[in-house]
Short mmCIF file of C-alpha atoms and ligand atoms in Angstrom, two decimals:
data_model
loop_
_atom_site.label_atom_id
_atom_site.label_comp_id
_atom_site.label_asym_id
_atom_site.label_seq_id
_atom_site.Cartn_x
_atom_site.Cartn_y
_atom_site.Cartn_z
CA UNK A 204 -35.16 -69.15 -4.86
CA UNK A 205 -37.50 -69.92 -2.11
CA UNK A 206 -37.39 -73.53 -0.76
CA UNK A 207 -33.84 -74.37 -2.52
CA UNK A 208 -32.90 -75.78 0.49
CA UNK A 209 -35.21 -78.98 0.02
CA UNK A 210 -32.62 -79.66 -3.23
CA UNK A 211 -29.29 -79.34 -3.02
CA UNK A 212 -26.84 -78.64 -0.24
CA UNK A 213 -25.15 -75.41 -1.90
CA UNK A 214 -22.42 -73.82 -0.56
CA UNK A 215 -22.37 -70.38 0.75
CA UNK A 216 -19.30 -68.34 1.38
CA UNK A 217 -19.20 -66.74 4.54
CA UNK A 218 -17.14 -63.77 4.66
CA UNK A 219 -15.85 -63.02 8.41
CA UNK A 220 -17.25 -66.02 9.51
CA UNK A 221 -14.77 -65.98 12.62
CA UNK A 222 -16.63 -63.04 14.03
CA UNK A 223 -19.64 -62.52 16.29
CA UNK A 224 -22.69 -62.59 13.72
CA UNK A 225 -20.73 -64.64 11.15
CA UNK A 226 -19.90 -67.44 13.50
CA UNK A 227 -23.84 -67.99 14.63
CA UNK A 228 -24.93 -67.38 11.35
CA UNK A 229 -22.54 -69.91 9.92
CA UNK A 230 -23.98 -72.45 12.25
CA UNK A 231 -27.22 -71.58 11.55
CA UNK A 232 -26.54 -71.97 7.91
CA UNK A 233 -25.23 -75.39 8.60
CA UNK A 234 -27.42 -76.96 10.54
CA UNK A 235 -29.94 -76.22 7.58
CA UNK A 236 -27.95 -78.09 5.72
CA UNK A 237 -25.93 -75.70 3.54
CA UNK A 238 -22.02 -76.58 2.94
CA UNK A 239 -19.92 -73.39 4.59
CA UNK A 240 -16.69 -71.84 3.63
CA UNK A 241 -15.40 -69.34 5.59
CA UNK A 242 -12.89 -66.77 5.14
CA UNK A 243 -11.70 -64.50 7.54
CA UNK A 244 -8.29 -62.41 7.82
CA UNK A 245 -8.72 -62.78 12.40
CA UNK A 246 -8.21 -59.19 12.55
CA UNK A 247 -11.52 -59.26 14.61
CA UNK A 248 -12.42 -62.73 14.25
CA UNK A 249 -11.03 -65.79 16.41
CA UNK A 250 -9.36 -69.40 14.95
CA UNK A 251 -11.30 -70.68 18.45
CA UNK A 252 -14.43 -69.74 16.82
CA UNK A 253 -14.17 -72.01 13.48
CA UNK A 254 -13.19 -74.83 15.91
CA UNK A 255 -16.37 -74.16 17.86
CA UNK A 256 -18.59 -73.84 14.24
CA UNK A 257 -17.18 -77.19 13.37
CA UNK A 258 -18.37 -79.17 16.87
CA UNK A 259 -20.99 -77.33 17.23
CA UNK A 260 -22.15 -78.66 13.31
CA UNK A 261 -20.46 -81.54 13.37
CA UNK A 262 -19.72 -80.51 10.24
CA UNK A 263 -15.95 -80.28 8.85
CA UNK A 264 -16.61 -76.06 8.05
CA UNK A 265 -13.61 -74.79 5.33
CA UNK A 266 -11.47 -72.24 6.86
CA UNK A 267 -8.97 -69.64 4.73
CA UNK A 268 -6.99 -66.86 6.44
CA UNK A 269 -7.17 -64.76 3.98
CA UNK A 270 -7.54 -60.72 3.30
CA UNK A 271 -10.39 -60.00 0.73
CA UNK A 272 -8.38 -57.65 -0.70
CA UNK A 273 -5.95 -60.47 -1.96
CA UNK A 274 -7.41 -61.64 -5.46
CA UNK A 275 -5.30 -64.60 -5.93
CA UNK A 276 -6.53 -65.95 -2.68
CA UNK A 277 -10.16 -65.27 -3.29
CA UNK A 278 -9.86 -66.36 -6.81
CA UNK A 279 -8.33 -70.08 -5.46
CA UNK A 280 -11.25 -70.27 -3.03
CA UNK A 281 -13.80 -69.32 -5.85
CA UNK A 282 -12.68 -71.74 -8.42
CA UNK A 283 -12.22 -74.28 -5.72
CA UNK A 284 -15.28 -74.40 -3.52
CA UNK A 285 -18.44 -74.12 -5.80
CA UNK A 286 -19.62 -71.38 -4.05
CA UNK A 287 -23.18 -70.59 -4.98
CA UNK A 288 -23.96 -67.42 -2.71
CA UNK A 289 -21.97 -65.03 -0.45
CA UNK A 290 -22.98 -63.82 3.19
CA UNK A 291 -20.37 -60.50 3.47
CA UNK A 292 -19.49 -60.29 7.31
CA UNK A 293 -15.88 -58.72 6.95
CA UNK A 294 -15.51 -54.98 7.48
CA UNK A 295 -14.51 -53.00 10.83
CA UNK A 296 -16.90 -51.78 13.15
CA UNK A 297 -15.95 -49.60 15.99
CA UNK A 298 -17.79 -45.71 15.13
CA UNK A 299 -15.33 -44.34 17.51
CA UNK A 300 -12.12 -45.66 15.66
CA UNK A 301 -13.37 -44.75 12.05
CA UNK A 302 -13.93 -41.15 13.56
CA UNK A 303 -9.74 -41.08 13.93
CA UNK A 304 -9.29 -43.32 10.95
CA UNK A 305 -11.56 -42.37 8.28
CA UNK A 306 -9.21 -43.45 5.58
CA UNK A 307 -8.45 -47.12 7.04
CA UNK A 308 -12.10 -47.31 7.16
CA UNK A 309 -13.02 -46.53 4.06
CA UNK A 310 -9.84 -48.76 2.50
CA UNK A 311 -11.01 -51.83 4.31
CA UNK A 312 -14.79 -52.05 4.48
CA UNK A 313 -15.01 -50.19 0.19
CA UNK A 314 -11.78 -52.07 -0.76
CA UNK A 315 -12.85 -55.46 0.67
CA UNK A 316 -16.03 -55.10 -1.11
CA UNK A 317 -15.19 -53.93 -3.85
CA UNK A 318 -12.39 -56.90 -4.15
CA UNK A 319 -15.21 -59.58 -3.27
CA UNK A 320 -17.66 -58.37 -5.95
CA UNK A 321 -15.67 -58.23 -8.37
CA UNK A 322 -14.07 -61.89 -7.63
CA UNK A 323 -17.64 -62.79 -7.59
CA UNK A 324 -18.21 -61.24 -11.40
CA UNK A 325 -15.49 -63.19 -12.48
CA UNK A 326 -16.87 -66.62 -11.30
CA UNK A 327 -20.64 -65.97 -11.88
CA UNK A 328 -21.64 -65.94 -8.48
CA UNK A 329 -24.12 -63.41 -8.01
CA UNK A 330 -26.00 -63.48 -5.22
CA UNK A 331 -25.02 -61.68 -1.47
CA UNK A 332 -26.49 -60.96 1.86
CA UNK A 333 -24.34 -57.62 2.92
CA UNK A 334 -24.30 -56.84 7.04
CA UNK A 335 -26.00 -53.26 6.66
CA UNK A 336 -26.52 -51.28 9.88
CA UNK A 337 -29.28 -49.26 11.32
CA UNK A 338 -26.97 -46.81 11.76
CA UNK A 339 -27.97 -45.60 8.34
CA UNK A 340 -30.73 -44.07 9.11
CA UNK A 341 -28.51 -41.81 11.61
CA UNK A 342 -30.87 -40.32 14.00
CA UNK A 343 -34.15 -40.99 12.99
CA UNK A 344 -37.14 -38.18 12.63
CA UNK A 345 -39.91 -40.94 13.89
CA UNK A 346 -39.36 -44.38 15.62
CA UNK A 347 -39.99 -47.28 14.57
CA UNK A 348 -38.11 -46.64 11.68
CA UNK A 349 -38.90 -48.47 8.30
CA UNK A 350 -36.68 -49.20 5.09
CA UNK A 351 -38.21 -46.02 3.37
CA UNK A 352 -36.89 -43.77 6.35
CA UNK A 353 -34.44 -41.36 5.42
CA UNK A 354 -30.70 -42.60 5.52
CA UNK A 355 -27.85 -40.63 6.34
CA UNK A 356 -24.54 -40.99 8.37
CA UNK A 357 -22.98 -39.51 11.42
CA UNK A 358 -19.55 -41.06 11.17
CA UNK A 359 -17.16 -42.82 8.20
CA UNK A 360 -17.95 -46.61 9.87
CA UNK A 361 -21.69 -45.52 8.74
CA UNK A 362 -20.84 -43.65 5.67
CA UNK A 363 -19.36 -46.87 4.69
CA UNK A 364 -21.92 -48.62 5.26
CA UNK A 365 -24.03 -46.18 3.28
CA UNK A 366 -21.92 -46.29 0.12
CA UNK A 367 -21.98 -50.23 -0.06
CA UNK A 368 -25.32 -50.05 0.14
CA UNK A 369 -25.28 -47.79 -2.85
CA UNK A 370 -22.56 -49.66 -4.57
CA UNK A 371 -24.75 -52.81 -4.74
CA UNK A 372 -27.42 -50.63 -5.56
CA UNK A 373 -25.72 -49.69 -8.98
CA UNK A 374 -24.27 -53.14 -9.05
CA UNK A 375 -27.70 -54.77 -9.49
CA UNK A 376 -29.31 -52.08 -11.76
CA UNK A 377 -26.34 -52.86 -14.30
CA UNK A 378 -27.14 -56.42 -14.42
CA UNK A 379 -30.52 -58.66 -13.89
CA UNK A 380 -28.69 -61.22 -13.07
CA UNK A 381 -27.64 -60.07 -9.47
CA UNK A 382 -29.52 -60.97 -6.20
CA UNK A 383 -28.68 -58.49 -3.00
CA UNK A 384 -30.55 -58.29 0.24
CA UNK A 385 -28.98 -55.22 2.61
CA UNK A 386 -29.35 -56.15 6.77
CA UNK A 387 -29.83 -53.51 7.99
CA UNK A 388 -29.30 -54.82 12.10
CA UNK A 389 -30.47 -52.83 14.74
CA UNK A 390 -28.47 -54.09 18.40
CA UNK A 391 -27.08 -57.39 18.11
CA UNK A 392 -26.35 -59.36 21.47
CA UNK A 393 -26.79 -62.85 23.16
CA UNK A 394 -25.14 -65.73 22.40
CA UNK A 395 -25.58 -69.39 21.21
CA UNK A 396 -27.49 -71.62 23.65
CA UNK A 397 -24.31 -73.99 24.09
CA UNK A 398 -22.30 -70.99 25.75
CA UNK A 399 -19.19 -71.71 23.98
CA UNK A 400 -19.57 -69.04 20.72
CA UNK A 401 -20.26 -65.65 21.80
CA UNK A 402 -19.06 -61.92 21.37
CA UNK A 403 -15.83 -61.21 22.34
CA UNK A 404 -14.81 -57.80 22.07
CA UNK A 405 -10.68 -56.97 21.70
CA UNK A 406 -10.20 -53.99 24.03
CA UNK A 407 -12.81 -52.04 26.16
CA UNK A 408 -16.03 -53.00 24.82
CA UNK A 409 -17.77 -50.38 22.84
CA UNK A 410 -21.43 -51.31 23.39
CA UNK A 411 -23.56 -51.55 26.10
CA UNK A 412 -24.17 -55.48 26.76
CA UNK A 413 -20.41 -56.78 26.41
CA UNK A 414 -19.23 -54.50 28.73
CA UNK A 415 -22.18 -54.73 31.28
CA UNK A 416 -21.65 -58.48 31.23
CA UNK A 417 -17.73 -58.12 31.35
CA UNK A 418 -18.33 -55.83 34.82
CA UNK A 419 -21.04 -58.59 35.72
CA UNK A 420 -17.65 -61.29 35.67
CA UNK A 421 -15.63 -59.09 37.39
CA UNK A 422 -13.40 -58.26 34.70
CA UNK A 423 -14.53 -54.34 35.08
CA UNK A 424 -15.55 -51.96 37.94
CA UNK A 425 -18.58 -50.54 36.89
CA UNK A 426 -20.93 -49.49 33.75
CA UNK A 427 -20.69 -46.17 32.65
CA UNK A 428 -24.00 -44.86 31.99
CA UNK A 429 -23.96 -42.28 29.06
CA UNK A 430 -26.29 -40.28 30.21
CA UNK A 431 -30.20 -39.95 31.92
CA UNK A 432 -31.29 -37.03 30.36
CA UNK A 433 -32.92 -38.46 27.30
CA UNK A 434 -36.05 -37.67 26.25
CA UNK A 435 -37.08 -41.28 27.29
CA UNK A 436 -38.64 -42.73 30.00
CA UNK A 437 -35.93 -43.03 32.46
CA UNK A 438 -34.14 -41.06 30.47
CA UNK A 439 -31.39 -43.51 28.85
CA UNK A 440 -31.17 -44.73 25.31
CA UNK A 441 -33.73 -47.04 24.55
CA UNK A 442 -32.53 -49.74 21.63
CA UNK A 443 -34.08 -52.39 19.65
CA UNK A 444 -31.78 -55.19 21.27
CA UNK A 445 -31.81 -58.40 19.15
CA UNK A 446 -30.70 -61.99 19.83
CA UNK A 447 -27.54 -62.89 17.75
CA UNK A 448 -29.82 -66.54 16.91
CA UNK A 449 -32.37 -64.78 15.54
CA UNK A 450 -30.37 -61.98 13.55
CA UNK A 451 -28.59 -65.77 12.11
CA UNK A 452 -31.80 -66.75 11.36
CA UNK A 453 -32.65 -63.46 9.44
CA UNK A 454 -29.73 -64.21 6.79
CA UNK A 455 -31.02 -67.76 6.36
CA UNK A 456 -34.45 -66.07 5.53
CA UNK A 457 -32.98 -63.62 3.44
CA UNK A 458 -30.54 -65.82 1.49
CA UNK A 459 -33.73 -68.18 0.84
CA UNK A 460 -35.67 -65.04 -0.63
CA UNK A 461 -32.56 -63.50 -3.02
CA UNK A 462 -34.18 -62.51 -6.05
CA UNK A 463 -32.87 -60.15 -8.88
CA UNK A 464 -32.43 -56.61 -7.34
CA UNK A 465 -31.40 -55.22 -4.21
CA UNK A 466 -33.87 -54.67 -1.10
CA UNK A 467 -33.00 -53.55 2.33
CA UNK A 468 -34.94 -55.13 5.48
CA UNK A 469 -34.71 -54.29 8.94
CA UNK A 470 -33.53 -57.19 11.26
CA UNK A 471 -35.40 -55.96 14.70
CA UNK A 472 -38.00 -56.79 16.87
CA UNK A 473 -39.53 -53.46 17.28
CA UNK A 474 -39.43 -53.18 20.75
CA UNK A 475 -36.64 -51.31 22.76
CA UNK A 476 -35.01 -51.36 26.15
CA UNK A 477 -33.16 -48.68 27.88
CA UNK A 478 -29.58 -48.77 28.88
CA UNK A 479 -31.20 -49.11 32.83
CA UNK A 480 -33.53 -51.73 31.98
CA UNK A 481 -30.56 -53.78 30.77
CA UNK A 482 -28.39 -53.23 33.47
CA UNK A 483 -31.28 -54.61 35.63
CA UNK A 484 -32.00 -57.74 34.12
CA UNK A 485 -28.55 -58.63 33.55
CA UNK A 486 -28.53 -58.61 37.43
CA UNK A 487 -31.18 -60.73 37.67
CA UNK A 488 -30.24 -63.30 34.87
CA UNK A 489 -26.46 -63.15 36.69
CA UNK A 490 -27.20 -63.05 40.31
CA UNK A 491 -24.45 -60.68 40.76
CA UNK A 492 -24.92 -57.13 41.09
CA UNK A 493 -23.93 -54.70 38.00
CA UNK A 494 -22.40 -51.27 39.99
CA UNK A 495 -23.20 -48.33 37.17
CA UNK A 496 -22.16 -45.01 37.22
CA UNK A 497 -23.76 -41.62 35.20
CA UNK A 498 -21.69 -40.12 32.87
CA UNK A 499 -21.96 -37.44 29.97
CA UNK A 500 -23.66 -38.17 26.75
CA UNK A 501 -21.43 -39.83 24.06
CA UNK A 502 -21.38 -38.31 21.52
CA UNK A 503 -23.40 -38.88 18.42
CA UNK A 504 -25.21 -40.85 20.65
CA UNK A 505 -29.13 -40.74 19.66
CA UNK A 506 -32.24 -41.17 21.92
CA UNK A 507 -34.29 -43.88 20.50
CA UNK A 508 -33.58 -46.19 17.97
CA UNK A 509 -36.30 -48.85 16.75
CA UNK A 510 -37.06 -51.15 14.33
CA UNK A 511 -40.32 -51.41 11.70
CA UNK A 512 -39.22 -55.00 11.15
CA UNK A 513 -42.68 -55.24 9.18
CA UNK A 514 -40.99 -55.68 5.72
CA UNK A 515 -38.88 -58.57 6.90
CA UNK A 516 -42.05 -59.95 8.94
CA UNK A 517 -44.00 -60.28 5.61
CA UNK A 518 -41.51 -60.35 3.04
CA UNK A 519 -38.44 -62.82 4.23
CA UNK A 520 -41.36 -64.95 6.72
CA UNK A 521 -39.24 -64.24 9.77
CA UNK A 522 -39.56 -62.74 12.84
CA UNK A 523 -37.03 -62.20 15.80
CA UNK A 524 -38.88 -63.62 19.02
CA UNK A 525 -36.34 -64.33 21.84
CA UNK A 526 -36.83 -62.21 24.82
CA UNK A 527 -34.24 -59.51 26.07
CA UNK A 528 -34.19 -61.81 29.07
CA UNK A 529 -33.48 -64.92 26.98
CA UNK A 530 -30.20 -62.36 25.09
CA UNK A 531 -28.67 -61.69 28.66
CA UNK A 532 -29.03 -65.41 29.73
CA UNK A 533 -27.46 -66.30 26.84
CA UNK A 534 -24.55 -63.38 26.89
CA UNK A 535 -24.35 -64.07 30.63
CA UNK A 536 -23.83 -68.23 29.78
CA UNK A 537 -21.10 -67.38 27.40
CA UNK A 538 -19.46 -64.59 29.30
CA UNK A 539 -19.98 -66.49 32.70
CA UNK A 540 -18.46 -70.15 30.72
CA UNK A 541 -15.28 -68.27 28.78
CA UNK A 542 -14.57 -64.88 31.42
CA UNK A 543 -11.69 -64.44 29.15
CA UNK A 544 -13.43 -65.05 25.85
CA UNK A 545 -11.75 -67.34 23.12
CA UNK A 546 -8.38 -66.15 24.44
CA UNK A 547 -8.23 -68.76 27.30
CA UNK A 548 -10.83 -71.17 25.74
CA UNK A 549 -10.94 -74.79 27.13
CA UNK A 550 -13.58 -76.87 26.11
C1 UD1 B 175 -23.38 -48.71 18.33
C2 UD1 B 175 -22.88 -47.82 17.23
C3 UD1 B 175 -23.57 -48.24 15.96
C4 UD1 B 175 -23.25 -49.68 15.66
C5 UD1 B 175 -23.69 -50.54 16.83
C6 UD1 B 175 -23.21 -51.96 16.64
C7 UD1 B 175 -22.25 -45.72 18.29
C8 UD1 B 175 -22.57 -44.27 18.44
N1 UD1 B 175 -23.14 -46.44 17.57
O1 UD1 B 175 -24.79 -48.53 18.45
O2 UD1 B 175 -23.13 -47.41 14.90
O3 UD1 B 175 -23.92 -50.10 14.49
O4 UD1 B 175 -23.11 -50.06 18.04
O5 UD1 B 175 -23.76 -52.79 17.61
O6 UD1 B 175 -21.24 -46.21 18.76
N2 UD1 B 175 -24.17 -47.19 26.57
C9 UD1 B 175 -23.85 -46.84 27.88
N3 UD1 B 175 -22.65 -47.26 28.38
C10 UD1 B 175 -21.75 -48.00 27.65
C11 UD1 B 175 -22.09 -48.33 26.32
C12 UD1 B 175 -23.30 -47.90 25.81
O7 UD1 B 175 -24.62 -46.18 28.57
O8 UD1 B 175 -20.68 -48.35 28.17
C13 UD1 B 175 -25.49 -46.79 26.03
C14 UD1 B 175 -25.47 -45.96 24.78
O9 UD1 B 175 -25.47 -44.58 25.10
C15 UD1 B 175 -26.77 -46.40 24.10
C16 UD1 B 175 -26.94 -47.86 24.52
O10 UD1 B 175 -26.14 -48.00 25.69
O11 UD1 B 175 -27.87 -45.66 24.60
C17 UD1 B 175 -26.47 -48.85 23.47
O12 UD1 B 175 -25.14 -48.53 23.08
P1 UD1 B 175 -24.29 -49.49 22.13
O13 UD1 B 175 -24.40 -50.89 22.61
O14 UD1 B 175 -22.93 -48.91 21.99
O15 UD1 B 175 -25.08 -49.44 20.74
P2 UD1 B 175 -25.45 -48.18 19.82
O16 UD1 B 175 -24.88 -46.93 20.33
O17 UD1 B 175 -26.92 -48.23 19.59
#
């Protein structure tokens, strides 16, 4: 499938396309010419953010509201669109929630895929990109970690992630005739270089960079630290932070590579930061000082987690090379542009 852009402008369906990695990778996907048609229920995701796909593109993106779970819906948009290939997005993501909701966590992310695979059976479309997670490889025996690493999860968010990743598995070994890559993204952050499409959170942020740049507005005291007595070398998590443009890039590559099967990659860049180290440069790509506390370990919370992204170097021809300096300039521009996020967006 390599070099199928260079034909025809094909038209991928972008499932939670209004969200954080959806949105960039949409425009990513559309400034390299592919049509895009996105559907999104905006549990997560925000109208704001199609808007901002479209001007960023210039492009006139399709939009549906729409739960995957609702087959008449997605069987309108398949028979209408000429959709080609699939980029799956949609799914919830917060560990913490799925710990107290295990069943709404399973029902969505296994329900929504099941619904979209089977809508895709039923037009012939058989290729998909699936957002996997490094979370399962739960915490890892060695870092970096590579594909072959043992997987295994610590929570049902995880676990879900986990039995998609099986369930495509089986899916392709049924049939030649399906294409699946897996994703498996390590720390996603930064935002596109316009400042206008970005991550915003609903709530208290979960992870570490929304909320540092959130207290770096104003909009929160102080960072909790979650604790300094890793075995690391100032003794915080270290993470294999990756820029949101590159991670976009990463489904480009790996939609261009589909071939019959289903292979897992790492999206990383193999080097980590700790949770001090980013509180640090955030000060110094904000000018404004980041106030941080130390608190317990959260739980399930690991030491080290770090990407092999060698597969995905050789195999898909891409490699993540922004800086961790160049992700908090670019979170910072968005946060510092939109304090509020899309919710009090003015152009
Ligand atoms: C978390 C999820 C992971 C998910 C990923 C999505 C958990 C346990 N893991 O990964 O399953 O795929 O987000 O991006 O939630 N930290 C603080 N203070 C904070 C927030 C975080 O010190 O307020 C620390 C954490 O202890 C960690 C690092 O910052 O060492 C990064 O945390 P976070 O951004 O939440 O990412 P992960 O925990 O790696």
């Amino acid at each position: 499938m390599s070099g199928r852009w260079f034909t025809v402008k094909e038209t991928v369906l972008v499932t939670g396309g209004a969200g954080y990695i959806g949105s960039h990778t949409a425009v990513a996907l559309s400034e390299r010419g592919y049509r895009i048609v996105i559907v999104d229920d905006l549990s997560n995701g925000s109208p704001v953010a199609v808007d901002v796909i479209r001007r960023l593109t210039d492009t006139d993106v399709a939009f549906h509201e729409a739960d995957l779970t609702d087959t008449g819906a997605l069987d309108r948009i398949f028979a209408t669109e000429g959709i080609s290939a699939v980029l799956h997005f949609a799914g919830l993501k917060a560990v913490g929630e799925s710990v107290a909701l295990p069943l709404r966590y399973y029902q969505v992310n296994l329900g929504s895929t099941m619904s979209l695979l089977e809508a895709m059976d039923r037009h012939d479309v058989r290729q998909l990109v699936f957002s996997s997670s490094a979370t399962v490889y739960g915490d890892p025996e060695t870092v970096p970690i590579s594909e072959t690493a043992p997987t295994g999860a610590t929570n049902p968010y995880g676990r879900s992630k986990l039995i998609i990743e099986d369930i495509l598995r089986d899916v392709a070994a049924s049939d030649d005739r399906w294409q699946f890559c897996l994703l498996r993204y390590f720390n996603p952050v930064g935002a596109h270089a316009s400042g206008d499409l970005g991550e915003d959170p609903a709530g208290i942020p979960n992870n570490l960079v929304p909320f540092v740049m959130q207290v770096a507005v104003g909009r929160r005291p102080e960072v909790q630290v979650f604790g300094t007595d890793y075995d690391t070398p100032d003794g915080t998590g270290v993470r294999d932070y990756i820029h949101v443009v590159d991670l976009a890039d990463g489904h480009l590559a790996a939609l261009e590579a589909l071939e019959p099967g289903c292979e897992a990659f790492n999206l990383g860049t193999g080097t980590g930061a700790s949770v001090l180290e980013v509180i640090d440069a955030t000060s110094l790509v904000s000018g404004r000082e980041v106030p941080y506390t130390v608190v317990e370990r959260r739980p399930g919370d690991i030491a080290v987690s770090l990407a092999d992204p060698t597969r995905a170097n050789d195999r898909l021809g891409w490699r993540a090379d922004r800086s961790l300096e160049t992700m908090l300039h670019d979170s910072w521009n968005w946060q510092s542009k939109h304090p509020m996020g899309f919710e009090d967006y003015e152009d």
